[in-house]
CSV table of C-alpha atoms and ligand atoms in Angstrom, one decimal:
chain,number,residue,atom,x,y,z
A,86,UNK,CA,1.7,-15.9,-13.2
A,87,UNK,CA,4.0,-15.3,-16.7
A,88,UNK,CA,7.3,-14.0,-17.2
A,89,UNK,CA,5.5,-10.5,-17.4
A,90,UNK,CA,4.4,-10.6,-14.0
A,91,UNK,CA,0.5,-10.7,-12.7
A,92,UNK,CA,-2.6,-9.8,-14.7
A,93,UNK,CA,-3.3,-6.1,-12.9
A,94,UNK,CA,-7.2,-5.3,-12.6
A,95,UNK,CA,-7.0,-1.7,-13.2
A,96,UNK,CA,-10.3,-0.3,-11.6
A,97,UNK,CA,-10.5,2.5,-14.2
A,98,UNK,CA,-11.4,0.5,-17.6
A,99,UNK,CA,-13.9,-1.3,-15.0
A,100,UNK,CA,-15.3,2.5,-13.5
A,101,UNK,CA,-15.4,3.8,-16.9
A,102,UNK,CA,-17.7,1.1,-18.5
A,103,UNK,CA,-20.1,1.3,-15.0
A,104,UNK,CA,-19.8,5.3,-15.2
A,105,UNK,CA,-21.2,5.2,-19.2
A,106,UNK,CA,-24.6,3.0,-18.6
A,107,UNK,CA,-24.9,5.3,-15.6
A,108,UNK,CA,-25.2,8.2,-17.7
A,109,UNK,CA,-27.5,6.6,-19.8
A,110,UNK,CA,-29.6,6.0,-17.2
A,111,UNK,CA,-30.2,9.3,-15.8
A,112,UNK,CA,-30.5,11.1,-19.5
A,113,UNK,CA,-33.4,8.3,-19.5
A,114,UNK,CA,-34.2,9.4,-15.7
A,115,UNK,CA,-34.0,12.8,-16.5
A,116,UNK,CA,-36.3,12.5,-19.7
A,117,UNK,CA,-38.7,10.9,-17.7
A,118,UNK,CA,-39.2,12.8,-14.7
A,119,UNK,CA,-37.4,16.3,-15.8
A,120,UNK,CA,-34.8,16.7,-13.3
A,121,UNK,CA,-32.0,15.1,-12.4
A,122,UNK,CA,-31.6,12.7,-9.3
A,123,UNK,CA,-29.4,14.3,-6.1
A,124,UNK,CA,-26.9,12.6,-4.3
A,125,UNK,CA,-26.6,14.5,-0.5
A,126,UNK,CA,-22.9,13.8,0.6
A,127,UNK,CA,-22.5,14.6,4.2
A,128,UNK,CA,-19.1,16.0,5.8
A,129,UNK,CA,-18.9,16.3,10.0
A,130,UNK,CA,-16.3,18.6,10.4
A,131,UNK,CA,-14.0,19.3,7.6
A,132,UNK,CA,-10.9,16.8,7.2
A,133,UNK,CA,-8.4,16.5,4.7
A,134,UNK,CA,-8.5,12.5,3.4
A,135,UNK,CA,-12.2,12.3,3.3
A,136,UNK,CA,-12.4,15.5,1.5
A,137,UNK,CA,-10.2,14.3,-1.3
A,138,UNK,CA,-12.6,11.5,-1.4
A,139,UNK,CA,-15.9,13.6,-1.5
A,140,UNK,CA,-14.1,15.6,-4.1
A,141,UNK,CA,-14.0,12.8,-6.2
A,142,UNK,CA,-17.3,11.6,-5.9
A,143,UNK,CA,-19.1,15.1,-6.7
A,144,UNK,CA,-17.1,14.9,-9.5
A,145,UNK,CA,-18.1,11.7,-10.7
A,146,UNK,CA,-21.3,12.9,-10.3
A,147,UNK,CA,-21.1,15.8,-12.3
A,148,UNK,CA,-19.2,13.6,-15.1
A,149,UNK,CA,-22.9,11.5,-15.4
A,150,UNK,CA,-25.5,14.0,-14.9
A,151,UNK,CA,-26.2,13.5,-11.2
A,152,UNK,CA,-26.7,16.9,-9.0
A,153,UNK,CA,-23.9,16.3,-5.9
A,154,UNK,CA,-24.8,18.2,-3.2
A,155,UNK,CA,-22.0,18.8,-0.1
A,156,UNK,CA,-24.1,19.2,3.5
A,157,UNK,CA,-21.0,20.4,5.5
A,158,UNK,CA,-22.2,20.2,9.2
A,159,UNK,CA,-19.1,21.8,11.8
A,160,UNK,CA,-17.3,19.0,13.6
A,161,UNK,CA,-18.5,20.8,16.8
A,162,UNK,CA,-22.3,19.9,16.2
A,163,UNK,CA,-24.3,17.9,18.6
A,164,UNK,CA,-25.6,14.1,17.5
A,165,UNK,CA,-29.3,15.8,17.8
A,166,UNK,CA,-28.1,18.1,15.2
A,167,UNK,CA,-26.5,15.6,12.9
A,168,UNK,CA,-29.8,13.3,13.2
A,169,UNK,CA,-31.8,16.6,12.3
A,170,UNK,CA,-29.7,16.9,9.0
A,171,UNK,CA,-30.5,13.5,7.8
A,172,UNK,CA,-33.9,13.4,8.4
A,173,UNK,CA,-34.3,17.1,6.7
A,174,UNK,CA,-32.6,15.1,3.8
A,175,UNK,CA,-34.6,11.9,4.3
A,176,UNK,CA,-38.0,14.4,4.1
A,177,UNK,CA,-36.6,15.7,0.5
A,178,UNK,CA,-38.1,14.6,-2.3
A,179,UNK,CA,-35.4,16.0,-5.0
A,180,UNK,CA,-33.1,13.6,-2.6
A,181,UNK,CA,-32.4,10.4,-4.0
A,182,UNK,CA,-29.6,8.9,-1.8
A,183,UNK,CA,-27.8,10.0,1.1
A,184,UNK,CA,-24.0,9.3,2.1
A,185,UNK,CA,-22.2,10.3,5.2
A,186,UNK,CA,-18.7,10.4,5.1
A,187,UNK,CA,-16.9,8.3,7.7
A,188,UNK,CA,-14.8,8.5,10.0
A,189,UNK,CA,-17.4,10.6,11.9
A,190,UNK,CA,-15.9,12.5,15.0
A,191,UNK,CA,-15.3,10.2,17.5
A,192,UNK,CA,-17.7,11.6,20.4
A,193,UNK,CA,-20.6,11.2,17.1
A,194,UNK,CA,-22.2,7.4,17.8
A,195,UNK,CA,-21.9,5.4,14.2
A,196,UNK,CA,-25.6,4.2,15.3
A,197,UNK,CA,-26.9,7.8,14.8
A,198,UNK,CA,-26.0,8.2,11.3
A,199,UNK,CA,-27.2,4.1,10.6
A,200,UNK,CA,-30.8,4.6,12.8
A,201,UNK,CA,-31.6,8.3,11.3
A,202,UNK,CA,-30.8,7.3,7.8
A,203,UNK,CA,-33.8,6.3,5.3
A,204,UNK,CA,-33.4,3.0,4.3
A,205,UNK,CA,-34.5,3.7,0.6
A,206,UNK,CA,-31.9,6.4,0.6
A,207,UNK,CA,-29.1,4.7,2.3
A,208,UNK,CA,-27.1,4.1,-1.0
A,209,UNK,CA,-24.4,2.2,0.9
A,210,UNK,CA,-25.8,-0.3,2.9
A,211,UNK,CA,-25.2,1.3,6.4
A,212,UNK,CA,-28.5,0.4,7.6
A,213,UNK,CA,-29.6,-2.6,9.4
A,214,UNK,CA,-32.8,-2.7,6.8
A,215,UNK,CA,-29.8,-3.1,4.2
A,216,UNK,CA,-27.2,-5.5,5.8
A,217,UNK,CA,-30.6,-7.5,6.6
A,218,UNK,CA,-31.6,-8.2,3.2
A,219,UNK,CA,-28.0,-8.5,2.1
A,220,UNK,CA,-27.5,-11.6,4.3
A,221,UNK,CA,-30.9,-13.2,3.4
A,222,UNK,CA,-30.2,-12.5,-0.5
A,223,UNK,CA,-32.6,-9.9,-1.6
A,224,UNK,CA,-31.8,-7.4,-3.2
A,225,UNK,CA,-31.2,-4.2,-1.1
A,226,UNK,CA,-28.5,-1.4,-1.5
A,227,UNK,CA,-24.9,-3.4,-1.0
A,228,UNK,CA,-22.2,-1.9,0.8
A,229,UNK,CA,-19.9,0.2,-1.9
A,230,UNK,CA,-16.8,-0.9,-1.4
A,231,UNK,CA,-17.6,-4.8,-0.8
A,232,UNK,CA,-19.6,-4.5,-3.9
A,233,UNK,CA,-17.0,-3.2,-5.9
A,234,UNK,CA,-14.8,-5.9,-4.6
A,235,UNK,CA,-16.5,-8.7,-6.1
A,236,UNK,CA,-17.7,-6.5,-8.7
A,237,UNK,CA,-14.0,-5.7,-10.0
A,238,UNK,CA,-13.3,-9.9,-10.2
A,239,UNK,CA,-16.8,-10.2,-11.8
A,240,UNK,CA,-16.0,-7.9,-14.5
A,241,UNK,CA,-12.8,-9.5,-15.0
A,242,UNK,CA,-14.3,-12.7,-15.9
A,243,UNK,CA,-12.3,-14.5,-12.6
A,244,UNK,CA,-14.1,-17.4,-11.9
A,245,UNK,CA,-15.6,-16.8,-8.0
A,246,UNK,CA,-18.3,-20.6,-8.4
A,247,UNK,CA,-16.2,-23.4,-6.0
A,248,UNK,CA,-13.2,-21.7,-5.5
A,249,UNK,CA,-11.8,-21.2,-2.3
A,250,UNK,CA,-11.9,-17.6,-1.3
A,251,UNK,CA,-10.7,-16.2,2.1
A,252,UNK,CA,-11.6,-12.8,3.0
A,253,UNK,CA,-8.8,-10.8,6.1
A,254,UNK,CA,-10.9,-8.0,7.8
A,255,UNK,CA,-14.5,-8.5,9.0
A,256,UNK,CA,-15.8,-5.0,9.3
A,257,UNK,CA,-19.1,-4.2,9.0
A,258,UNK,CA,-18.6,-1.8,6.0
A,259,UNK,CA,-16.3,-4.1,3.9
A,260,UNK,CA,-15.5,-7.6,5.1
A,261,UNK,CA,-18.2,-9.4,6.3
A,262,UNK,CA,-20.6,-7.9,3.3
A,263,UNK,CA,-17.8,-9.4,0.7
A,264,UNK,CA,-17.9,-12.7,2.9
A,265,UNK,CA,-22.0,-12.8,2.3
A,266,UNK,CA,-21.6,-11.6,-1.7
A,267,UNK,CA,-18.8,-14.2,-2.4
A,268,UNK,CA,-21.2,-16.8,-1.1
A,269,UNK,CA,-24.2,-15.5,-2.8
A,270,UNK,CA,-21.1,-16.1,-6.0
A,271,UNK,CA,-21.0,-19.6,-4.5
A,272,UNK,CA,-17.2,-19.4,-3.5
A,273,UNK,CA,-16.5,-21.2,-0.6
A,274,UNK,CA,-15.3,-18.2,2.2
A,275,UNK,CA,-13.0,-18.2,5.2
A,276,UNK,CA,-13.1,-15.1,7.0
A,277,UNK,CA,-10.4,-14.0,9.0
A,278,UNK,CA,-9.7,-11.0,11.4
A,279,UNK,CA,-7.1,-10.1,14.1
A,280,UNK,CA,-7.7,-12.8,16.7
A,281,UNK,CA,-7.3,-15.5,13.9
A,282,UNK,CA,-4.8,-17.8,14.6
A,283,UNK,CA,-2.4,-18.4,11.6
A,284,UNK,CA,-3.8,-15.8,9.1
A,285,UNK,CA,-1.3,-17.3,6.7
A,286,UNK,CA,-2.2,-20.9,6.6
A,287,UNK,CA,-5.8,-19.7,5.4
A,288,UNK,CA,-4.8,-17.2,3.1
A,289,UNK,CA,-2.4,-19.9,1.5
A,290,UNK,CA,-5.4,-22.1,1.3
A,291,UNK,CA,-7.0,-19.7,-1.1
A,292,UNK,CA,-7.6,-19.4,-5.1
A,293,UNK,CA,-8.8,-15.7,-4.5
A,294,UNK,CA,-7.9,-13.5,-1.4
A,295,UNK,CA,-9.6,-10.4,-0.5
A,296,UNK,CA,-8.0,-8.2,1.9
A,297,UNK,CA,-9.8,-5.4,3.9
A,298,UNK,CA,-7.8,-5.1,7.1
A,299,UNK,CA,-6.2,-1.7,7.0
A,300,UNK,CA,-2.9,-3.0,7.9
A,301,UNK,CA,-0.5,-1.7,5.2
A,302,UNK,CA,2.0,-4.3,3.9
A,303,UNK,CA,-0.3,-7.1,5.7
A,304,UNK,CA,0.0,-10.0,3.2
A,305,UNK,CA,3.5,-11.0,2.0
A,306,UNK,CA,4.0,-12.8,-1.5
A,307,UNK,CA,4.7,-16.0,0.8
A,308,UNK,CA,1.7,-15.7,2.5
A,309,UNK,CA,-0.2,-16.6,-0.9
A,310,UNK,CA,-0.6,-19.8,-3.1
A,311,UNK,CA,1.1,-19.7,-6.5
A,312,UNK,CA,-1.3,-18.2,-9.0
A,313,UNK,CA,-3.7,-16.6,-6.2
A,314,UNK,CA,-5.9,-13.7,-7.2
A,315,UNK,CA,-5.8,-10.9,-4.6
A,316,UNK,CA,-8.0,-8.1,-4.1
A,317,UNK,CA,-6.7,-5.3,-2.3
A,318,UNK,CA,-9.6,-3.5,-0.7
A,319,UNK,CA,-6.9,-1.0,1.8
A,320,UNK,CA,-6.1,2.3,1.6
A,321,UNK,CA,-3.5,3.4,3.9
A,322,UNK,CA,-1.4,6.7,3.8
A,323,UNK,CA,2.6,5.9,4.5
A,324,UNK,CA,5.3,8.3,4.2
A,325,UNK,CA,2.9,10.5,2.2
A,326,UNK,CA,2.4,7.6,-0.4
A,327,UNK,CA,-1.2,5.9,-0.7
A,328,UNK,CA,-0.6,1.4,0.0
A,329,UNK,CA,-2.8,-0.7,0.3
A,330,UNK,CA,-2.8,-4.0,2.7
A,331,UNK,CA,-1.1,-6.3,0.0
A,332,UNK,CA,3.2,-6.1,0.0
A,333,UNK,CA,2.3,-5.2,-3.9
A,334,UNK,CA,6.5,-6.5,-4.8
A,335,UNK,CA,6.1,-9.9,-3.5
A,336,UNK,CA,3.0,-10.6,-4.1
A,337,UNK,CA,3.0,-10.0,-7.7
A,338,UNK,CA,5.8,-12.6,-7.8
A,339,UNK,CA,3.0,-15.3,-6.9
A,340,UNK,CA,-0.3,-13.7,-7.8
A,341,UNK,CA,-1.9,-14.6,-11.4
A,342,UNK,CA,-3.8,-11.1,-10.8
A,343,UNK,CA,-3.5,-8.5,-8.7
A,344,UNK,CA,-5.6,-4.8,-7.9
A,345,UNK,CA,-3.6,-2.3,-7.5
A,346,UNK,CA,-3.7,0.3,-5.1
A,347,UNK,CA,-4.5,3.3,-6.1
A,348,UNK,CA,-6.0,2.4,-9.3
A,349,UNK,CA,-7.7,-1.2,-8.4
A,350,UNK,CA,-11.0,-1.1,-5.4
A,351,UNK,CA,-11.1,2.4,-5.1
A,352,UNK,CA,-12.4,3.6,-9.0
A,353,UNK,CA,-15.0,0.9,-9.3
A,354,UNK,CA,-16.1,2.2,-5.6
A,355,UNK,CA,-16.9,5.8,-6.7
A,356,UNK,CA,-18.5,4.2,-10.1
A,357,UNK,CA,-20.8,1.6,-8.3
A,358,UNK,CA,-21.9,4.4,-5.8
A,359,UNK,CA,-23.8,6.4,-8.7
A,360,UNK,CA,-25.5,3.5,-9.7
A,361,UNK,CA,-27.0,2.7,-6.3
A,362,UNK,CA,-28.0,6.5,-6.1
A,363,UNK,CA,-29.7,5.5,-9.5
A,364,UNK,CA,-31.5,2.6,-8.4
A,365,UNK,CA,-32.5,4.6,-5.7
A,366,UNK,CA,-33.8,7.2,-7.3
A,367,UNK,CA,-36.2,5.3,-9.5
A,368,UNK,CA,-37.4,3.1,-6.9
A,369,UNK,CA,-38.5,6.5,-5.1
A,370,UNK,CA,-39.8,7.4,-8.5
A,371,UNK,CA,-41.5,4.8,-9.3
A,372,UNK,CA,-43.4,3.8,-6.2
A,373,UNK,CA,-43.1,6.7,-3.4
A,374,UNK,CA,-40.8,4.4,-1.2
A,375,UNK,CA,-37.6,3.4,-2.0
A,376,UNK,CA,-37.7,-0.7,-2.3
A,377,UNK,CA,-41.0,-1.3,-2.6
A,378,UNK,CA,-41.6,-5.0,-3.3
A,379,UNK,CA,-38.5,-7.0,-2.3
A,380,UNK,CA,-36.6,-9.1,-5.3
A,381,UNK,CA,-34.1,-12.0,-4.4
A,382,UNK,CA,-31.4,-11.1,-5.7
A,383,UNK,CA,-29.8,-13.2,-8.8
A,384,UNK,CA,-28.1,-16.3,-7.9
A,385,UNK,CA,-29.5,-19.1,-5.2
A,386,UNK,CA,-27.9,-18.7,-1.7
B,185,NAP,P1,-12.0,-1.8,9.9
B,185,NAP,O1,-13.4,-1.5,10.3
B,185,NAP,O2,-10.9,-1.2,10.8
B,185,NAP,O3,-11.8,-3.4,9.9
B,185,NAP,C1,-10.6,-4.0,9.8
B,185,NAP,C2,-10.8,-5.5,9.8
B,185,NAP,O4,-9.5,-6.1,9.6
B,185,NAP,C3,-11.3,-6.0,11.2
B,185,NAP,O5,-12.2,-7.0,11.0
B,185,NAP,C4,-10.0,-6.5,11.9
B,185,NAP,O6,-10.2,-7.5,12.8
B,185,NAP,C5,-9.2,-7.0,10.7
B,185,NAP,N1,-7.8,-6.9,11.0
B,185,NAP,C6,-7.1,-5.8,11.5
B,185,NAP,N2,-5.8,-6.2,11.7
B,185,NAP,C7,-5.7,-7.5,11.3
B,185,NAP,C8,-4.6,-8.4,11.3
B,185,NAP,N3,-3.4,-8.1,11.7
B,185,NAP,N4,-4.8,-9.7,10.8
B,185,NAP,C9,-6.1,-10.0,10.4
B,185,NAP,N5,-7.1,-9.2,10.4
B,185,NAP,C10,-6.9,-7.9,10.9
B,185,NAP,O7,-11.6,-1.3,8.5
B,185,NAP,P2,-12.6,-1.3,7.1
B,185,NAP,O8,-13.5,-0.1,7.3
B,185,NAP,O9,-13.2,-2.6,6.9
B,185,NAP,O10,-11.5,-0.9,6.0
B,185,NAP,C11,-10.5,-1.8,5.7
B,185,NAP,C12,-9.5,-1.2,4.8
B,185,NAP,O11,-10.2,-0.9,3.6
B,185,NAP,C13,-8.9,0.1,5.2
B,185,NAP,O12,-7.6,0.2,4.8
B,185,NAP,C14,-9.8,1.2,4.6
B,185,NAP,O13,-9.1,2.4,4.4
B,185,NAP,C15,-10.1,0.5,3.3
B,185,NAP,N6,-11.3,1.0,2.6
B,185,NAP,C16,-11.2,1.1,1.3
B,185,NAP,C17,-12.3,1.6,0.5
B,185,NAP,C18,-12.1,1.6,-1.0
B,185,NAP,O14,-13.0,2.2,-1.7
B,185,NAP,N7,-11.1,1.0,-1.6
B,185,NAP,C19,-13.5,1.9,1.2
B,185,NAP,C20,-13.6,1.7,2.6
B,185,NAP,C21,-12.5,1.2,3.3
B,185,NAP,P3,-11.2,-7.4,14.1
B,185,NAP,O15,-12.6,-7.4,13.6
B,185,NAP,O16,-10.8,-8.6,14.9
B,185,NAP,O17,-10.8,-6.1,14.7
């Protein structure tokens, strides 16, 4: 790091650039076909965090062209009646992806949103069609936020080939998917989660650290090598302030570059979203269903 402190990777430069091709696209999408492509956001049961969050994607969408459609469905409902949404939105054609905001209600199984959900509309890799692909390197819809993890150092021209990356959090959603696109990078990866047995000796270890735990404050500036890069994937409410799993203060007295949080993951997250609904939406338009033939994706795994 200099005198001046860490290099911060501001999401929104990042967001802004991703948010301007989108646009393109679906003027050329919408010149093509005549409408524009529809992104269904679905809410079980009205709460405050993830509404902020939907806010900001339907107005994202809006910003590019893409119709955002809320499906509010009352906290109350039964998992037959959630499953009956999603397929109602699965069977419409002016559909193009589908999200379902998470946390669900607890009684709500995650495995009926993941089986009910189209694969060709799942725009963030929830289903096991998805995650499938992912791990054997084709090229099917990538988890948002792990995408935008890699994505954000990517953009940033951070080297990811040889270097030794360790990822904290192995979650489904976030970790493991950054584990499998950081090797499809060729980094070398550690995961690590909450049974690991000195988290601190492997995050040391590490040129680039990638932290998805939820755990505000997790990683201490002493936990990381001098000149480290660290991606902070958390977002965690304290004392009415938004943190994310990184001690931000001491960390940025070792880091060479640093997200912040807010302002680091979470922009590139709502930007990389509209271009998965784009890609969706002229796969469906171009062949009736969704992936059609399957591409490896870029690099050698
Ligand atoms: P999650 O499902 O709760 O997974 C957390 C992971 O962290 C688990 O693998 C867990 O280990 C591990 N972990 C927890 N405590 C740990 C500890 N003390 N030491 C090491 N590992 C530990 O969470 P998630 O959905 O992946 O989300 C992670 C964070 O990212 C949250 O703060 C969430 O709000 C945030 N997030 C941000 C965005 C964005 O756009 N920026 C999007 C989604 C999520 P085990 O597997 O052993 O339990």
């Amino acid at each position: 790091m200099t005198s001046e402190g860490p290099r911060l990777l501001l999401g929104a430069p990042i967001a802004a650039e991703i948010r301007a091709t989108v646009a393109n696209d679906v003027a050329a999408f919408r010149g093509r076909r005549g409408f524009a492509p529809t992104l269904a956001v679905v809410l079980v049961g009205k709460d405050a965090p993830s509404a902020v969050y939907l806010n900001q994607i339907l107005r994202s969408c809006e910003k590019v062209g893409i119709t955002g459609r809320l499906v509010e469905i009352p906290g109350r409902a039964s998992s037959a009646a959630i499953r009956h949404e999603i397929e109602a939105l699965n069977a419409d054609p002016m559909v193009a992806g589908i999200i379902v905001q998470m946390p669900l209600p607890k009684r709500i199984p995650l495995t009926v949103v993941i089986d009910t959900l189209d694969p060709a509309k799942d725009i963030d890799g929830l289903h096991p069609r998805n995650a499938g692909l992912l791990s054997l390197g084709y090229d099917g819809f990538l988890p948002t936020t792990a995408h935008a993890a890699v994505e954000i150092l990517k953009r940033s021209s951070i080297p990811m080939s040889g270097r030794r990356v360790t990822l904290v959090g192995r979650s489904n959603v976030v970790g493991k998917p950054a584990a499998l696109l950081m090797l499809r990078e060729h980094a070398t990866v550690t995961i690590c989660h909450s049974r690991t047995a000195d988290l601190a000796h492997h995050t040391r270890d590490a040129e680039i650290v990638i932290v998805a735990a939820g755990v505000p404050g997790l990683i201490t500036g002493d936990m990381l090598s001098p000149g480290a890069v660290v991606v902070d994937v958390g977002i965690n409410v304290v004392n009415d302030r938004l943190v994310g799993d990184v001690d931000f203060e001491s960390a940025s007295r070792v880091a060479s570059a640093i997200t912040p949080v807010p302002g680091g993951v979470g922009p590139v997250t709502n930007a990389l979203l509209l271009t998965h609904l784009v890609r969706a939406a002229q796969a469906q338009a171009s062949n009736g269903r969704g992936h059609g033939a399957l591409h490896l994706a870029g690099s050698r795994q």
